[in-house]
Coordinates of C-alpha atoms and ligand atoms in Angstrom, one line a residue:
M300 CA 8.8 16.3 21.6
T301 CA 10.1 18.5 18.6
D302 CA 8.0 19.7 16.3
L303 CA 8.8 19.4 12.9
Q304 CA 8.5 22.8 11.0
P305 CA 7.7 22.2 7.2
T306 CA 11.4 20.9 5.1
I307 CA 9.9 20.8 1.6
E308 CA 8.5 24.4 0.2
A309 CA 5.2 23.5 -1.2
R310 CA 4.7 25.7 -4.6
A311 CA 1.5 26.5 -6.1
I312 CA -0.6 24.0 -4.6
P313 CA -4.8 25.6 -5.4
Q314 CA -5.4 26.3 -2.2
H315 CA -9.2 26.4 -3.9
G316 CA -8.7 22.7 -4.9
L317 CA -7.8 22.2 -1.0
P318 CA -11.0 20.7 1.2
L319 CA -9.7 20.6 4.4
F320 CA -10.2 23.6 5.9
E321 CA -13.2 25.5 4.4
E322 CA -15.1 25.9 7.4
P323 CA -13.2 27.1 11.1
L324 CA -11.6 24.5 12.9
S325 CA -13.5 25.5 16.1
A326 CA -16.5 25.4 13.9
A327 CA -16.7 22.1 14.3
P328 CA -19.3 20.6 17.7
A329 CA -16.8 19.9 20.1
A330 CA -18.8 18.5 23.1
A331 CA -16.5 17.2 25.4
P332 CA -13.1 16.5 23.5
S333 CA -10.1 15.5 24.9
K334 CA -7.0 17.2 24.6
R335 CA -5.5 14.3 24.8
P336 CA -3.7 14.0 21.4
I337 CA -5.4 11.5 19.0
A338 CA -2.0 9.5 17.8
V339 CA -1.3 7.8 13.9
I340 CA 1.3 6.5 13.9
G341 CA 3.0 6.3 10.1
A342 CA 2.5 9.0 8.2
G343 CA 3.1 7.4 4.8
F344 CA 0.3 7.8 2.7
S345 CA -2.2 6.8 5.1
G346 CA -2.0 8.0 8.0
T347 CA -0.2 11.2 6.4
I348 CA -4.0 11.1 4.5
A349 CA -6.1 10.3 8.0
T350 CA -3.9 13.3 9.8
L351 CA -6.0 15.6 7.1
H352 CA -8.7 14.2 7.1
L353 CA -8.8 14.4 10.5
L354 CA -8.5 17.7 11.2
K355 CA -11.0 18.8 9.0
R356 CA -13.4 17.8 11.2
L357 CA -12.1 17.6 15.0
P358 CA -12.8 20.5 16.5
A359 CA -9.5 23.3 16.6
D360 CA -9.0 22.3 21.1
Q361 CA -8.2 18.5 19.4
P362 CA -4.7 17.7 19.0
V363 CA -3.7 15.2 16.6
L364 CA 0.1 13.6 17.1
L365 CA 1.5 11.7 14.3
C366 CA 3.8 9.7 14.2
E367 CA 6.6 9.2 12.6
R368 CA 10.0 6.7 12.9
A369 CA 11.5 7.0 9.3
P370 CA 13.7 10.5 8.0
E371 CA 11.0 12.0 5.6
F372 CA 6.7 12.8 6.9
A373 CA 4.2 12.2 4.7
R374 CA 6.5 9.3 2.1
G375 CA 6.0 7.1 3.6
V376 CA 7.9 3.3 1.8
A377 CA 6.8 4.2 -0.9
Y378 CA 7.6 7.9 -2.4
A379 CA 10.4 8.2 -1.0
T380 CA 12.7 7.8 -3.2
G381 CA 14.3 9.9 -5.9
N382 CA 14.6 8.5 -8.9
A383 CA 12.6 9.9 -12.1
E384 CA 12.6 7.0 -13.1
H385 CA 10.2 5.2 -10.5
L386 CA 6.4 6.0 -11.8
L387 CA 3.5 5.4 -10.6
N388 CA 1.5 1.7 -11.7
V389 CA -1.9 3.8 -11.2
R390 CA -2.3 7.3 -13.1
A391 CA -2.0 10.3 -12.3
T392 CA -6.1 10.6 -12.2
N393 CA -6.4 8.5 -9.9
M394 CA -3.9 9.3 -7.7
S395 CA -5.7 12.3 -6.0
A396 CA -5.2 11.9 -2.0
L397 CA -8.5 12.5 -1.8
A398 CA -11.7 10.5 -3.3
D399 CA -14.0 13.7 -3.6
E400 CA -12.3 15.5 -5.1
P401 CA -11.5 13.4 -7.6
Q402 CA -8.2 15.7 -10.0
H403 CA -6.6 16.9 -7.1
F404 CA -3.2 15.0 -8.2
S405 CA -3.4 15.6 -11.8
E406 CA -4.0 19.6 -10.9
W407 CA -1.3 19.9 -8.4
L408 CA 1.1 18.8 -11.6
R409 CA -1.1 21.4 -14.1
M410 CA 0.5 24.1 -11.9
R411 CA 3.5 22.3 -11.1
G412 CA 4.9 23.3 -14.5
T413 CA 6.7 18.8 -14.8
D414 CA 7.8 18.3 -17.7
A415 CA 9.2 14.4 -18.5
H416 CA 13.1 15.5 -17.3
E417 CA 10.8 15.2 -13.7
G418 CA 9.1 12.1 -14.7
V419 CA 5.8 12.8 -15.7
H420 CA 5.5 11.1 -18.4
E421 CA 2.4 11.1 -21.4
T422 CA 1.9 7.5 -22.5
D423 CA -1.5 6.1 -24.6
A424 CA -2.5 5.2 -21.2
G425 CA -2.3 8.0 -20.0
L426 CA -0.5 10.5 -17.0
F427 CA 2.5 8.3 -15.9
A428 CA 3.6 10.2 -13.3
S429 CA 7.0 9.2 -10.8
R430 CA 7.0 8.8 -7.8
G431 CA 9.4 11.0 -6.5
L432 CA 6.9 13.7 -7.5
Y433 CA 4.3 11.6 -5.9
G434 CA 6.1 12.0 -2.3
Q435 CA 6.4 16.4 -3.2
Y436 CA 2.4 16.1 -3.4
L437 CA 1.7 14.7 -0.4
R438 CA 4.3 16.4 2.3
S439 CA 3.4 19.5 0.3
L440 CA -0.8 18.5 1.5
L441 CA 1.1 17.9 4.6
D442 CA 3.6 21.4 4.6
F443 CA -0.6 23.1 4.1
A444 CA -1.9 21.2 7.0
M445 CA 0.8 22.7 8.9
R446 CA 0.7 26.3 8.2
E447 CA -3.4 26.2 8.7
T448 CA -3.1 24.3 11.8
A449 CA 0.0 26.1 12.9
G450 CA -2.3 29.1 15.1
H451 CA -3.2 26.8 17.8
A452 CA -1.2 24.0 17.2
Q453 CA -3.7 21.5 16.9
L454 CA -1.3 20.0 14.7
R455 CA 2.4 17.9 15.9
L456 CA 5.4 15.7 14.5
M457 CA 6.5 13.0 16.2
P458 CA 9.8 11.9 14.6
D459 CA 10.1 8.9 16.6
D460 CA 9.4 5.0 16.3
I461 CA 6.8 4.0 19.1
T462 CA 7.3 0.7 20.0
D463 CA 4.6 0.4 22.7
V464 CA 1.1 1.3 23.3
V465 CA -0.4 0.8 26.7
P466 CA -3.8 1.0 27.6
L467 CA -4.5 3.3 30.5
G468 CA -8.0 3.0 32.9
N469 CA -10.1 6.1 31.3
G470 CA -10.6 4.1 28.1
G471 CA -7.0 5.9 26.3
F472 CA -3.7 4.9 25.8
E473 CA 0.2 5.3 26.6
L474 CA 2.0 5.7 22.9
V475 CA 5.5 4.6 23.9
G476 CA 8.5 6.0 21.7
A477 CA 12.2 4.0 21.2
S478 CA 13.2 8.1 22.0
G479 CA 11.7 6.6 25.8
Q480 CA 9.5 9.9 25.4
K481 CA 6.0 8.2 26.9
I482 CA 2.8 10.4 25.4
E483 CA -0.8 9.9 26.5
V484 CA -3.4 9.9 24.2
A485 CA -6.7 9.1 23.3
G486 CA -6.6 7.2 20.4
V487 CA -5.0 5.4 18.5
V488 CA -4.9 5.7 14.6
L489 CA -2.7 2.2 13.1
A490 CA -0.7 3.1 9.7
V491 CA 2.0 1.5 9.4
G492 CA 2.4 0.2 6.4
N493 CA 3.3 -3.6 5.0
L494 CA 5.4 -4.4 7.2
P495 CA 9.5 -4.7 6.1
P496 CA 10.5 -8.2 6.2
E497 CA 12.9 -10.1 8.8
E498 CA 16.4 -10.4 7.2
N499 CA 18.0 -13.0 6.0
P500 CA 21.3 -13.4 8.2
N501 CA 23.1 -14.4 4.4
P502 CA 24.9 -11.4 3.7
Y503 CA 23.2 -12.8 -0.1
I504 CA 20.0 -13.0 1.0
C505 CA 18.2 -9.6 1.0
A506 CA 14.6 -10.5 1.7
N507 CA 14.0 -7.0 2.4
P508 CA 13.5 -5.6 -1.4
W509 CA 14.1 -1.2 0.3
G510 CA 16.9 -1.9 3.2
E511 CA 20.4 -0.7 2.6
K512 CA 21.2 -4.4 2.2
A513 CA 19.1 -4.2 -1.9
W514 CA 21.7 -1.0 -2.2
R515 CA 25.3 -2.8 -1.8
P516 CA 27.5 -2.4 -5.1
L517 CA 26.7 -5.1 -7.5
A518 CA 29.5 -6.6 -10.3
S519 CA 28.4 -6.6 -13.1
N520 CA 30.3 -9.8 -14.8
R521 CA 27.8 -11.9 -12.6
T522 CA 24.2 -12.9 -11.7
V523 CA 21.5 -11.8 -9.6
L524 CA 18.2 -13.3 -9.1
I525 CA 15.7 -11.6 -8.2
M526 CA 12.4 -14.2 -6.9
G527 CA 9.2 -12.7 -7.8
T528 CA 8.5 -11.4 -11.3
G529 CA 5.5 -8.6 -10.3
L530 CA 6.1 -4.7 -9.6
T531 CA 8.4 -4.9 -7.1
M532 CA 10.8 -7.2 -9.4
V533 CA 10.2 -4.2 -12.5
D534 CA 11.4 -1.3 -9.6
L535 CA 14.0 -3.1 -9.2
A536 CA 15.3 -4.5 -11.8
I537 CA 15.1 -0.8 -13.5
S538 CA 16.9 0.7 -10.6
I539 CA 19.8 -2.0 -10.4
R540 CA 20.4 -1.3 -14.3
R541 CA 20.3 2.5 -14.0
R542 CA 23.1 1.8 -11.7
G543 CA 25.1 1.0 -14.2
F544 CA 25.2 -2.8 -13.6
T545 CA 24.8 -4.8 -16.8
G546 CA 25.0 -8.0 -16.1
K547 CA 22.3 -10.7 -16.1
I548 CA 19.1 -10.5 -13.5
V549 CA 17.0 -12.9 -13.4
A550 CA 13.7 -12.9 -12.0
M551 CA 11.9 -15.9 -10.8
S552 CA 7.7 -17.2 -9.9
R553 CA 6.5 -20.4 -9.2
G554 CA 4.2 -18.6 -12.7
G555 CA 6.8 -16.9 -14.4
L556 CA 3.9 -14.6 -14.7
L557 CA 5.2 -10.5 -15.5
S558 CA 2.3 -8.0 -14.6
S559 CA 1.0 -6.9 -17.4
R560 CA 1.1 -3.2 -18.5
H561 CA -1.4 -0.7 -18.4
A562 CA -3.9 0.2 -21.1
P563 CA -5.9 2.8 -22.6
A564 CA -9.5 0.8 -20.9
P565 CA -12.9 1.7 -21.8
F566 CA -15.5 1.4 -18.6
W567 CA -17.4 -1.3 -18.4
P568 CA -20.4 -1.8 -16.1
T569 CA -19.4 -3.9 -12.4
P570 CA -20.2 -7.9 -13.1
Q571 CA -23.7 -9.0 -10.5
F572 CA -22.5 -11.9 -9.3
T573 CA -25.2 -13.6 -7.7
L574 CA -25.4 -15.3 -4.0
A575 CA -23.8 -18.6 -4.7
E576 CA -20.9 -17.7 -7.2
E577 CA -20.0 -14.7 -4.0
K578 CA -19.2 -18.8 -2.0
S579 CA -17.6 -19.9 -4.7
L580 CA -14.6 -18.9 -6.6
S581 CA -14.4 -21.3 -9.6
K582 CA -17.7 -19.9 -10.2
L583 CA -16.8 -16.2 -10.1
M584 CA -13.6 -16.7 -11.5
A585 CA -16.2 -19.0 -15.0
H586 CA -18.3 -15.5 -13.9
L587 CA -15.8 -13.3 -14.4
R588 CA -14.3 -14.9 -17.9
E589 CA -17.5 -14.7 -18.9
E590 CA -17.2 -10.8 -18.6
V591 CA -14.3 -11.2 -20.0
F592 CA -15.3 -12.4 -23.6
A593 CA -18.3 -10.2 -23.5
A594 CA -16.0 -7.3 -23.3
A595 CA -13.7 -8.5 -26.1
D596 CA -17.3 -9.0 -28.4
E597 CA -17.8 -5.6 -27.9
G598 CA -14.2 -5.2 -28.9
V599 CA -14.1 -3.8 -25.2
D600 CA -10.2 -4.6 -23.2
W601 CA -9.8 -7.4 -20.1
R602 CA -9.0 -4.4 -18.8
A603 CA -12.1 -2.8 -17.8
V604 CA -13.5 -6.4 -16.9
I605 CA -10.8 -6.3 -14.9
D606 CA -11.0 -2.3 -12.8
S607 CA -14.6 -2.8 -13.1
M608 CA -14.2 -5.2 -9.9
R609 CA -12.3 -2.6 -7.9
P610 CA -15.3 -1.2 -6.4
I611 CA -16.8 -4.8 -4.9
T612 CA -13.9 -7.3 -4.7
A613 CA -13.7 -6.1 -0.7
Q614 CA -17.7 -7.5 -0.8
L615 CA -16.6 -9.9 -2.5
W616 CA -14.1 -10.8 -0.6
S617 CA -15.7 -10.5 2.8
R618 CA -18.2 -13.0 1.4
L619 CA -16.0 -15.3 0.5
P620 CA -15.5 -18.8 2.8
L621 CA -11.8 -18.9 5.0
S622 CA -11.3 -21.5 2.5
E623 CA -11.9 -20.3 -0.2
R624 CA -10.4 -17.5 0.2
R625 CA -7.4 -19.4 1.4
R626 CA -7.8 -21.0 -2.2
F627 CA -8.2 -17.4 -3.8
L628 CA -4.4 -16.8 -1.3
R629 CA -2.4 -20.4 -3.0
H630 CA -3.7 -20.7 -6.9
G631 CA -5.7 -17.0 -8.1
R632 CA -3.6 -14.5 -6.4
R633 CA -0.7 -14.3 -8.1
Y634 CA -2.9 -14.2 -11.4
W635 CA -5.1 -11.5 -10.0
D636 CA -2.2 -9.9 -9.2
V637 CA 0.0 -9.2 -12.3
L638 CA -3.6 -8.8 -14.0
R639 CA -5.0 -6.4 -11.9
H640 CA -0.9 -4.6 -11.0
R641 CA -0.5 -3.7 -14.3
M642 CA 2.5 -1.3 -15.4
A643 CA 2.9 2.1 -16.3
P644 CA 3.8 1.9 -20.3
P645 CA 7.3 2.6 -19.8
H646 CA 8.6 -0.2 -17.4
A647 CA 6.4 -1.6 -19.7
D648 CA 8.8 -1.4 -22.4
L649 CA 12.1 -0.8 -20.8
I650 CA 11.5 -4.0 -19.3
A651 CA 10.5 -5.8 -23.3
H652 CA 13.9 -3.9 -24.0
M653 CA 15.9 -5.3 -20.9
E654 CA 14.4 -8.8 -22.0
G655 CA 15.3 -8.4 -26.0
E656 CA 18.4 -7.5 -24.5
G657 CA 19.2 -11.0 -22.8
S658 CA 20.1 -8.5 -19.5
L659 CA 16.9 -9.8 -17.6
R660 CA 14.9 -13.1 -18.0
V661 CA 12.1 -14.4 -16.9
L662 CA 11.4 -17.9 -15.7
A663 CA 8.8 -19.6 -14.4
G664 CA 10.1 -22.3 -10.7
R665 CA 10.5 -23.1 -7.6
I666 CA 13.1 -22.5 -5.3
S667 CA 13.9 -25.8 -2.9
N668 CA 16.8 -24.6 -2.0
F669 CA 20.1 -22.0 -1.0
E670 CA 23.8 -22.6 -0.5
A671 CA 25.4 -20.7 0.7
T672 CA 29.0 -20.2 -0.7
P673 CA 31.7 -17.7 0.4
D674 CA 30.4 -15.0 -2.0
G675 CA 27.1 -15.5 -3.4
V676 CA 24.2 -18.1 -3.4
N677 CA 23.6 -21.2 -5.3
V678 CA 20.2 -21.5 -6.1
H679 CA 19.2 -24.8 -6.0
Y680 CA 15.2 -24.7 -8.1
R681 CA 13.2 -26.8 -10.1
P682 CA 12.1 -25.2 -13.4
R683 CA 8.6 -25.4 -13.9
G684 CA 7.8 -28.4 -15.7
A685 CA 11.2 -29.8 -15.8
T686 CA 12.2 -32.7 -13.3
Q687 CA 15.4 -32.3 -13.0
E688 CA 16.8 -29.5 -10.3
R689 CA 19.6 -26.8 -10.9
V690 CA 21.5 -24.9 -9.3
L691 CA 22.3 -21.1 -10.0
P692 CA 24.1 -19.6 -9.0
V693 CA 24.5 -15.8 -8.1
Q694 CA 26.1 -12.7 -6.1
R695 CA 22.5 -11.8 -4.5
V696 CA 18.7 -13.3 -4.4
I697 CA 17.1 -10.2 -3.4
Q698 CA 13.2 -11.4 -2.2
A699 CA 10.5 -9.5 -3.6
S700 CA 7.5 -11.9 -3.8
G701 CA 5.2 -9.8 -1.9
L702 CA 2.7 -10.9 0.4
E703 CA 4.1 -10.9 4.1
H704 CA 2.2 -12.8 6.1
I705 CA 2.1 -10.2 10.3
E706 CA 2.9 -13.7 11.9
R707 CA 6.3 -13.8 11.1
T708 CA 7.0 -10.0 11.6
R709 CA 9.6 -9.5 14.3
D710 CA 8.2 -5.5 14.7
P711 CA 7.6 -4.7 18.3
L712 CA 5.0 -2.7 17.9
I713 CA 3.4 -5.6 16.3
Q714 CA 4.3 -8.0 18.2
R715 CA 3.7 -6.3 21.5
L716 CA 0.2 -5.3 20.6
L717 CA -0.6 -8.4 19.9
S718 CA 0.9 -9.9 22.8
R719 CA -1.1 -7.4 25.1
G720 CA -4.9 -9.2 22.8
I721 CA -4.9 -6.1 21.3
V722 CA -5.2 -6.6 18.6
K723 CA -6.0 -9.3 16.7
L724 CA -4.5 -10.9 12.6
D725 CA -7.4 -12.3 10.4
E726 CA -8.7 -15.3 9.5
Q727 CA -5.6 -15.9 6.6
G728 CA -2.8 -14.4 9.4
L729 CA -2.1 -11.6 6.8
G730 CA -2.5 -8.5 8.7
L731 CA -4.8 -6.7 11.4
A732 CA -8.7 -8.5 11.7
V733 CA -10.6 -5.2 12.0
T734 CA -14.3 -3.8 12.0
D735 CA -16.1 -2.1 9.3
G736 CA -15.9 0.9 10.4
L737 CA -12.0 0.0 11.0
N738 CA -11.5 -0.3 14.2
A739 CA -9.6 -3.0 15.3
V740 CA -10.2 -6.2 17.2
R741 CA -9.1 -8.2 20.5
T742 CA -8.3 -11.5 21.1
D743 CA -11.4 -12.2 22.9
G744 CA -13.3 -10.3 20.2
S745 CA -14.9 -7.4 21.7
V746 CA -13.7 -4.5 19.2
V747 CA -11.4 -2.2 20.2
E748 CA -13.0 1.2 21.3
R749 CA -9.9 3.8 19.7
F750 CA -7.9 2.1 18.6
W751 CA -8.8 1.8 14.8
A752 CA -6.1 0.4 12.0
L753 CA -6.1 1.1 7.8
G754 CA -3.6 0.1 5.1
P755 CA -1.8 -2.8 3.8
I756 CA -2.2 -4.3 7.0
V757 CA -6.2 -4.6 7.6
R758 CA -6.0 -6.1 3.7
G759 CA -7.1 -9.5 5.3
V760 CA -10.6 -8.2 6.1
F761 CA -10.3 -6.1 2.3
W762 CA -8.4 -6.8 0.4
E763 CA -8.1 -4.2 -2.0
C764 CA -6.5 -1.5 -0.2
I765 CA -2.9 -1.7 -0.3
A766 CA -3.9 0.8 -3.3
V767 CA -4.2 5.0 -2.9
P768 CA -7.6 4.3 -4.6
D769 CA -8.7 2.1 -1.6
I770 CA -7.2 4.1 0.9
R771 CA -7.7 7.5 0.5
V772 CA -12.0 6.0 1.0
Q773 CA -9.8 3.9 4.8
A774 CA -8.8 8.2 5.7
S775 CA -12.0 9.4 5.2
H776 CA -13.9 6.4 7.5
V777 CA -10.9 6.2 9.8
A778 CA -11.8 10.4 9.9
V779 CA -15.7 9.7 10.7
S780 CA -14.9 7.1 13.1
V781 CA -13.1 9.1 15.8
V782 CA -14.8 12.4 15.7
S783 CA -17.9 9.2 16.4
R784 CA -16.0 7.4 18.8
L785 CA -15.8 11.4 20.8
R786 CA -18.2 13.0 20.6
G787 CA -19.5 10.2 22.1
R788 CA -21.8 7.9 19.5
C789 CA -20.6 5.1 17.6
A790 CA -20.0 4.8 13.2
T791 CA -22.6 2.7 12.1
V792 CA -22.4 2.9 8.7
E793 CA -21.3 0.3 6.4
F794 CA -18.5 2.0 5.1
Y795 CA -17.5 -0.5 1.9
N796 CA -21.4 -0.2 0.7
I797 CA -21.4 3.5 0.8
G798 CA -17.8 3.9 -1.0
R799 CA -19.7 1.8 -3.4
K800 CA -23.2 3.5 -4.0
Q801 CA -21.1 6.8 -4.2
G802 CA -18.7 5.4 -6.5
L803 CA -16.0 6.2 -4.4
L804 CA -13.6 3.2 -4.6
F805 CA -13.4 4.4 -8.3
Ligands
LIG150 C1 7.1 0.6 -4.7 C2 5.8 0.9 -3.9 C3 5.7 1.6 -5.0 C4 4.0 1.7 -5.0 N1 3.0 2.4 -6.1 C5 1.6 3.3 -5.7 C6 2.0 3.8 -7.1 O1 2.0 4.0 -7.6 N2 0.2 3.4 -6.6 C7 -0.7 3.1 -5.4 O2 -1.8 3.4 -5.6 N3 -0.2 2.2 -4.5 C8 1.3 1.7 -4.7 N4 2.1 1.2 -3.7 C9 1.3 0.9 -3.0 C10 1.5 1.8 -1.6 O3 0.8 0.7 -0.4 C11 0.3 2.4 -0.7 O4 0.1 3.3 -1.6 C12 0.5 3.5 0.5 O5 1.8 4.3 0.2 C13 1.0 2.2 1.8 O6 0.9 4.1 2.6 P1 1.8 3.3 4.1 O7 0.9 4.5 4.2 O8 -0.2 2.0 4.2 O9 2.8 2.6 4.3 P2 4.2 2.5 4.3 O10 4.3 4.1 3.5 O11 4.6 1.3 4.2 O12 4.4 3.7 5.2 C14 4.2 3.7 6.4 C15 4.2 4.7 6.9 O13 4.9 4.2 8.2 C16 6.1 4.4 9.3 N5 6.2 3.3 10.8 C17 5.7 2.2 10.4 N6 5.9 1.3 12.5 C18 5.6 2.7 13.1 C19 6.4 2.5 14.2 N7 6.4 1.9 14.9 N8 6.1 4.1 15.1 C20 6.3 5.4 14.1 N9 6.4 5.0 12.8 C21 5.4 4.1 12.6 C22 7.0 3.8 8.1 O14 8.7 3.7 8.4 C23 6.6 3.5 7.3 O15 7.5 6.3 7.5 C24 3.5 0.9 -4.0 C25 4.6 0.2 -2.7 C26 5.7 0.2 -3.2 C27 6.7 -0.5 -2.2

């Protein structure tokens, strides 16, 4: 195994602001820790921050192995971009990697002295930084951890694609890398993010909006279709335009709903729902509407009400009956997503400008068929409210409608984990089933004691765990759970309720 050296200089990180290693690591009680490493698979936000929490809590002689198949550690899919126009869709004040240090990222930005040229935008709704800068922030945290633990080599980086995890008789696992490496580990934390969709064999249809195929050159005299009208579409439309495309982009979804724009949103108290409301989607939504009206009466924007739901979303999701959760996915989700996931104001301005000049058209319609042509695709669709189908000839279709169901994945690791029965799907089939302590659950329903998962792959259980403010809490909880397990105890706390009481989920 090769240890990677830090590749990006960690600039001006306020060490006083990093509570990672305040106590000597070796001071932590080391009751019979295994010397086999704890493996973290995936070094995007989830895996990187879970690793930092593990290093903070584990004794120094307990190695942590962070595995990543992409060329860079600590970036993940979202923060690997070098395009300064790709902005975070969450205010900088809510993007700290550490739940107990809410200003950590803002402080990092301040110390770094970045300006708008480097992708920092002061707006009426707060400060929005570029995703590339955020990637640098994450990498600087990882570099810092590598330096701090260099003396005892507690943190090791493994640049490999993990293709299998084989359970061993001793409670541990064997990791199998695509390079042929095999490593015995004491436990596994799965942080693989959103699984990329299987690519379409048609050269003009791109299933993966972040894949190489989506970025091939385009002819400006022919239309491009983006399926989806949410934040991924926004990113794509802005990127395509930035690459010099001057033709027409059509964005289509069933409702044709664009993500809303961030705006100043004062505090609004989290609503209290009755048991009956918690069991019924319609009653929940009716209450929420009332809450929005009540806020409006007091001059408070609806966004404040939506934001007030965040600390209890996971709890509400888990209490809704399965049939109601499915109903939400079918009918409610698209409305929820555009209210909940918002555009940074500079993005909203650019999208409005593109719509105004006619280079972007947002349509509501249902696609019935893609007909392959020699140099593109004829898209058959029915506009909402119309009876007749229409045909839209395009040079490329880019699918950006989000939410892949995990049973369709071709990811070798997930396929093998599922076929071995080490993990099972959540009830909706969105991701993996886990306990409140983030332990995986086997197909037979038993808990996998030394196997944890966090981030978007467990969104079917918690729903609200795809963005930094929620994942950072999970990352800390995973570390607590791992440490308890290594010490032979079971972490029985109800994490999400604790998060709620401490306000950690804000
Ligand atoms: C374009 C985009 C913009 C976003 N913007 C924001 C934002 O502004 N604010 C916000 O809070 N959230 C944002 N998000 C949500 C984002 O998903 C989370 O913030 C977070 O980055 C998720 O991190 P992750 O580590 O779980 O997943 P990922 O970033 O997907 O990282 C998973 C990592 O695991 C690696 N991996 C997967 N399988 C294996 C394997 N078998 N072996 C080795 N490595 C493996 C992958 O290569 C990848 O690097 C955005 C998401 C996207 C896609």
